[in-house]
Tab-separated table of C-alpha atoms in Angstrom:
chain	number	residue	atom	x	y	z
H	17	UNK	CA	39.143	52.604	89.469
H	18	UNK	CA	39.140	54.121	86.162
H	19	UNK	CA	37.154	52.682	83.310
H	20	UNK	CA	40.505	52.226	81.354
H	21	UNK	CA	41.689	49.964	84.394
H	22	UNK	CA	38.624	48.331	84.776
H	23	UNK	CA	38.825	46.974	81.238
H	24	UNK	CA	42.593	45.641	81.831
H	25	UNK	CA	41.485	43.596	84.838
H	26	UNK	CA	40.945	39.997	84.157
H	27	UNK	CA	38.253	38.036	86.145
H	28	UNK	CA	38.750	34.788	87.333
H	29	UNK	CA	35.860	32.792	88.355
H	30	UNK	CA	36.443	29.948	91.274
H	31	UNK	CA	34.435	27.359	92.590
H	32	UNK	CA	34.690	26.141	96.030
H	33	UNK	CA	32.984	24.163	98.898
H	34	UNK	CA	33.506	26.033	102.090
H	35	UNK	CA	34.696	22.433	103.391
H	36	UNK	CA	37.643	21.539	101.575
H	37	UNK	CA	41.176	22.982	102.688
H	38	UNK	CA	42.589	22.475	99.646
H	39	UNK	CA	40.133	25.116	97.699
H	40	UNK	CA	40.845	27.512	101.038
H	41	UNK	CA	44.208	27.446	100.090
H	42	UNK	CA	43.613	27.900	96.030
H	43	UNK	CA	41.163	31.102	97.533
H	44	UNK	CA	43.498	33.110	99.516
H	45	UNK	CA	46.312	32.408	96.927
H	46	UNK	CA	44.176	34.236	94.201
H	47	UNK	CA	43.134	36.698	97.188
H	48	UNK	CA	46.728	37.228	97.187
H	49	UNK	CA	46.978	37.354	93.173
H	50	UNK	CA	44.250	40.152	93.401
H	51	UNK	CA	47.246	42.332	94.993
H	52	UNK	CA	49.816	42.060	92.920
H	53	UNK	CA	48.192	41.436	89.547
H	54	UNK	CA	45.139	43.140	87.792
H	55	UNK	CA	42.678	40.294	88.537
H	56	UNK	CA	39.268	40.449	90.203
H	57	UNK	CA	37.519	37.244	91.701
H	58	UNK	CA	34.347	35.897	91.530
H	59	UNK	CA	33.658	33.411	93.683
H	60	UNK	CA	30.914	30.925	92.829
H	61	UNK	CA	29.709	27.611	94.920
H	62	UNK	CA	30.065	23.777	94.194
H	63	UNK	CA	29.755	21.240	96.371
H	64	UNK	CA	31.690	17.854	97.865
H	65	UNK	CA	28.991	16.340	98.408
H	66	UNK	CA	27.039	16.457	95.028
H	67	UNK	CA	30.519	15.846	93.067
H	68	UNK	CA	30.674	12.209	95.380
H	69	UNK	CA	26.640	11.646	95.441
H	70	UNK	CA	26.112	7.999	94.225
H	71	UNK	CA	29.877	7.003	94.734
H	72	UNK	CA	31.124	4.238	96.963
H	73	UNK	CA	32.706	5.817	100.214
H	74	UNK	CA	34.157	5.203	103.297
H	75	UNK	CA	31.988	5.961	106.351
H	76	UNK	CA	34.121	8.087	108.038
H	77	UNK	CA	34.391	9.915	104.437
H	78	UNK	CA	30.803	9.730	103.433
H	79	UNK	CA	29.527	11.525	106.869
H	80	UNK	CA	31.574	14.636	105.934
H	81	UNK	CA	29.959	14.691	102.277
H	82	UNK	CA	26.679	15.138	104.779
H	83	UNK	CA	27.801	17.334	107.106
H	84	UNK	CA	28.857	19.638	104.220
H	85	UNK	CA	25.473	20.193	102.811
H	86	UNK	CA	24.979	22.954	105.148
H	87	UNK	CA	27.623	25.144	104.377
H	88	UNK	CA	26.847	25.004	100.511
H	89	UNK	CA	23.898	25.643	100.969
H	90	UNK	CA	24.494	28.804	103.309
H	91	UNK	CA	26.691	30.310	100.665
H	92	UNK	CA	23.863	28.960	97.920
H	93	UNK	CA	21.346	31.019	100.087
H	94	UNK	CA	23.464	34.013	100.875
H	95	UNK	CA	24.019	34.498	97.174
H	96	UNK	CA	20.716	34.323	96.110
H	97	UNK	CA	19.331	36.224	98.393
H	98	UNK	CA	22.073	39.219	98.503
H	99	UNK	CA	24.001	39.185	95.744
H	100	UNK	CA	26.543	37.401	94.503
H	101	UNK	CA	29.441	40.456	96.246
H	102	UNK	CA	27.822	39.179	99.550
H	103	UNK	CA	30.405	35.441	98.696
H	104	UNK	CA	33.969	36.368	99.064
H	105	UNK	CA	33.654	37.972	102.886
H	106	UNK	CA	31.452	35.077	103.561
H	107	UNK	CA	33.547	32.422	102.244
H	108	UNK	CA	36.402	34.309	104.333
H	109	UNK	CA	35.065	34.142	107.329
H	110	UNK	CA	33.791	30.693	107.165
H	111	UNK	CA	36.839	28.996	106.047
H	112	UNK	CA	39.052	31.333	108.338
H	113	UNK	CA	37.010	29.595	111.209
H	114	UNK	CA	36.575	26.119	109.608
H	115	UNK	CA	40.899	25.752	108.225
H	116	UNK	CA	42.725	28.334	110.192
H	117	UNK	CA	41.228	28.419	113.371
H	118	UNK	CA	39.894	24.637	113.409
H	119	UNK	CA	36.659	25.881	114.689
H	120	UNK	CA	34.105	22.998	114.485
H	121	UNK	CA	32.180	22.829	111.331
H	122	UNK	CA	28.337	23.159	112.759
H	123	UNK	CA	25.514	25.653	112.982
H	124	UNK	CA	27.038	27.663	115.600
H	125	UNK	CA	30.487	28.572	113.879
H	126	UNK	CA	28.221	29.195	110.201
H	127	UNK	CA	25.881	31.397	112.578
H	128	UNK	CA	28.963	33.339	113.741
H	129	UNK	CA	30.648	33.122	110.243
H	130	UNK	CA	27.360	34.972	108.931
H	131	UNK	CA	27.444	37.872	111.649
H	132	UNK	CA	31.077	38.447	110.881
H	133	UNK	CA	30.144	39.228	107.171
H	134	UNK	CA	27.372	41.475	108.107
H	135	UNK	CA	24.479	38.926	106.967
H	136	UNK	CA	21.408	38.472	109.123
H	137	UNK	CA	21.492	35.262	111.358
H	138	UNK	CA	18.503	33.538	109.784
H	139	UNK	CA	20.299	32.737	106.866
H	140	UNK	CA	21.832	29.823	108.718
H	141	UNK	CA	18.556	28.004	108.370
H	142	UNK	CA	19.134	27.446	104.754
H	143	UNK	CA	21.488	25.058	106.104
H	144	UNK	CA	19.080	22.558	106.501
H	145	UNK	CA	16.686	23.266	103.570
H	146	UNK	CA	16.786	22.029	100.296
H	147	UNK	CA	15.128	25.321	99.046
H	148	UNK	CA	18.135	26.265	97.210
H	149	UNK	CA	19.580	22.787	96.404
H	150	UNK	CA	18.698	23.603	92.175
H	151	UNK	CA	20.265	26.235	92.115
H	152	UNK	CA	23.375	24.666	94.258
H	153	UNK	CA	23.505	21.784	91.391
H	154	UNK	CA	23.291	24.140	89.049
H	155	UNK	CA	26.473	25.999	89.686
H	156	UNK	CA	27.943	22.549	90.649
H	157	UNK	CA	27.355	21.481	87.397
H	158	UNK	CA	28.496	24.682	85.201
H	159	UNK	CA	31.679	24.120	87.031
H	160	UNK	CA	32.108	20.136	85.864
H	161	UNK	CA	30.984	20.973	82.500
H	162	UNK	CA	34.235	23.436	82.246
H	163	UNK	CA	36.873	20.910	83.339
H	164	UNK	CA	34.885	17.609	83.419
H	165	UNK	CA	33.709	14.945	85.938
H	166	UNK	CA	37.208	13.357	86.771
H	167	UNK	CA	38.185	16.272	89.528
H	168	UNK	CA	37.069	18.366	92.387
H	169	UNK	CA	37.247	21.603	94.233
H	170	UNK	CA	38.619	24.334	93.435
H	171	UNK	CA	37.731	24.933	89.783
H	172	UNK	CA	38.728	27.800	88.379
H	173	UNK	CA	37.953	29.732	84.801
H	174	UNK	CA	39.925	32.570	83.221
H	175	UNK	CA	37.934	33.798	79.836
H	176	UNK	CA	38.222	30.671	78.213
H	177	UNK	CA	40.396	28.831	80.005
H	178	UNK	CA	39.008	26.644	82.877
H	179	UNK	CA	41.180	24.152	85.283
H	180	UNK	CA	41.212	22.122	88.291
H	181	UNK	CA	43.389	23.574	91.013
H	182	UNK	CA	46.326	24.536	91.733
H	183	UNK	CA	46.445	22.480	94.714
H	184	UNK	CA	49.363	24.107	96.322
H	185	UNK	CA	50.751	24.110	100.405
H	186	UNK	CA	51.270	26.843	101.737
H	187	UNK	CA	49.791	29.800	100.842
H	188	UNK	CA	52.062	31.875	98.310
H	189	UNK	CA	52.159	34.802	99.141
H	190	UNK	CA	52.819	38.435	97.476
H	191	UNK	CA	54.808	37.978	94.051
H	192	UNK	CA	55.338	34.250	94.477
H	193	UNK	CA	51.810	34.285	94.242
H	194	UNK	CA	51.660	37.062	90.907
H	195	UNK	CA	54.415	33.829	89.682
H	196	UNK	CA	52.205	30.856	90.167
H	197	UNK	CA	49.321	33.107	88.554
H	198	UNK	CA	51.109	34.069	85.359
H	199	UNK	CA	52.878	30.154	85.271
H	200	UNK	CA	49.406	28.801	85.481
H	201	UNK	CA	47.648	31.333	82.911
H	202	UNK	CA	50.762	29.948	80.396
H	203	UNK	CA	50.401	26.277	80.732
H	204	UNK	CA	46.700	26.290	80.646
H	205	UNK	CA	45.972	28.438	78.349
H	206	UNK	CA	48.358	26.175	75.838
H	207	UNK	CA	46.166	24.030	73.246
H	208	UNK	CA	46.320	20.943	74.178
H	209	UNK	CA	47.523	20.984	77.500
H	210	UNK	CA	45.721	18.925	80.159
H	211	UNK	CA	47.596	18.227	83.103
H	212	UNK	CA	50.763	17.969	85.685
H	213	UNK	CA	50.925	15.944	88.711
H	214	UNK	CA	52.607	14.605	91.532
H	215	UNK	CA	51.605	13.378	94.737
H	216	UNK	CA	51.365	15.158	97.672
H	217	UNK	CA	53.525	14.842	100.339
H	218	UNK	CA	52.242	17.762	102.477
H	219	UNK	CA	49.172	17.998	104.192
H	220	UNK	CA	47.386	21.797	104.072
H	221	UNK	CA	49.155	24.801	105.625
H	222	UNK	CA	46.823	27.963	106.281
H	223	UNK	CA	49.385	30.328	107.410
């Protein structure tokens, strides 16, 4: 890519926990974006289960906030310990196994998750260390200091715009995706613009 090119690209910044289906989605839609519009992702790590620590959950609700420590903190430890390029096939291959493929979310899918994207198996330990739980925070926090503490994953930033979302079902694909990207780039980069809603009445679709 030529530097003229390079300085046209816009970088978007998103925030994810492996776990969640609806930041999966949000990913490959701006994996799509990347395609059809000059964009370039960075992907960065928050977590579930920091964004819900202290809150009053259901059971069935609070045991998946503690079964998703360990994929954080893979992604935490792959990061710091490669490079932050080392994210995006990781994430990939992890939520292509966790959302897509409904592989169960334990050791032994994040051990083959890491082998896929060419990281050594050891890395999987992190999963149950707290070695790189400050620097997990961190991140979670620069996220909820862009948008605030009253949403989740995904968070996105573009320059100075940051947002929640979208949460979208399914996938859009080629220019319906370059579409969403430049309707969602208009309404939130509008002063004073905050929010649309509705509620869902889909449940996630990966393909």
């Amino acid at each position: 890519m030529s530097e003229a090119a390079e300085q046209r690209t816009t970088v978007a910044d998103m925030w994810f926990d492996p776990l969640c289906p609806w930041a999966w989605i949000t990913s490959r839609w701006l994996v799509e974006v990347e395609q059809v519009r000059p964009v370039k992702v960075r992907w960065r790590v928050m977590s579930l289960a920091v964004l819900n620590d202290g809150r009053d959950l259901p059971a069935e609700y609070q045991e998946l906030m503690e079964r998703s420590w360990e994929a954080v903190r893979v992604c935490t430890a792959a990061e710091q310990r490669f490079g932050p390029d080392v994210l995006g096939p990781l994430y990939t291959a992890i939520g292509t196994r966790f959302h897509n493929r409904g592989e169960a979310k334990d050791t032994a899918t994040l051990k083959a998750a890491v082998a896929e994207a060419g990281l050594p198996e050891d890395l999987v330990e992190a999963g149950r260390s707290s070695e790189y739980d400050e620097t997990l925070r961190a991140s979670h926090a620069e996220a909820m200091k862009l948008v605030g503490e009253d949403v989740g994953t995904p968070v996105v930033r573009v320059e100075d715009v940051s947002f929640f979302g979208p949460v979208v079902s399914p996938i859009p694909r080629g220019e319906e995706a370059g579409k969403l990207w430049d309707g969602v780039r208009l309404v939130a980069g509008t002063d004073g613009f905050f929010e649309l809603k509705r509620t869902r009445t889909r449940e996630p679709v990966f393909d």
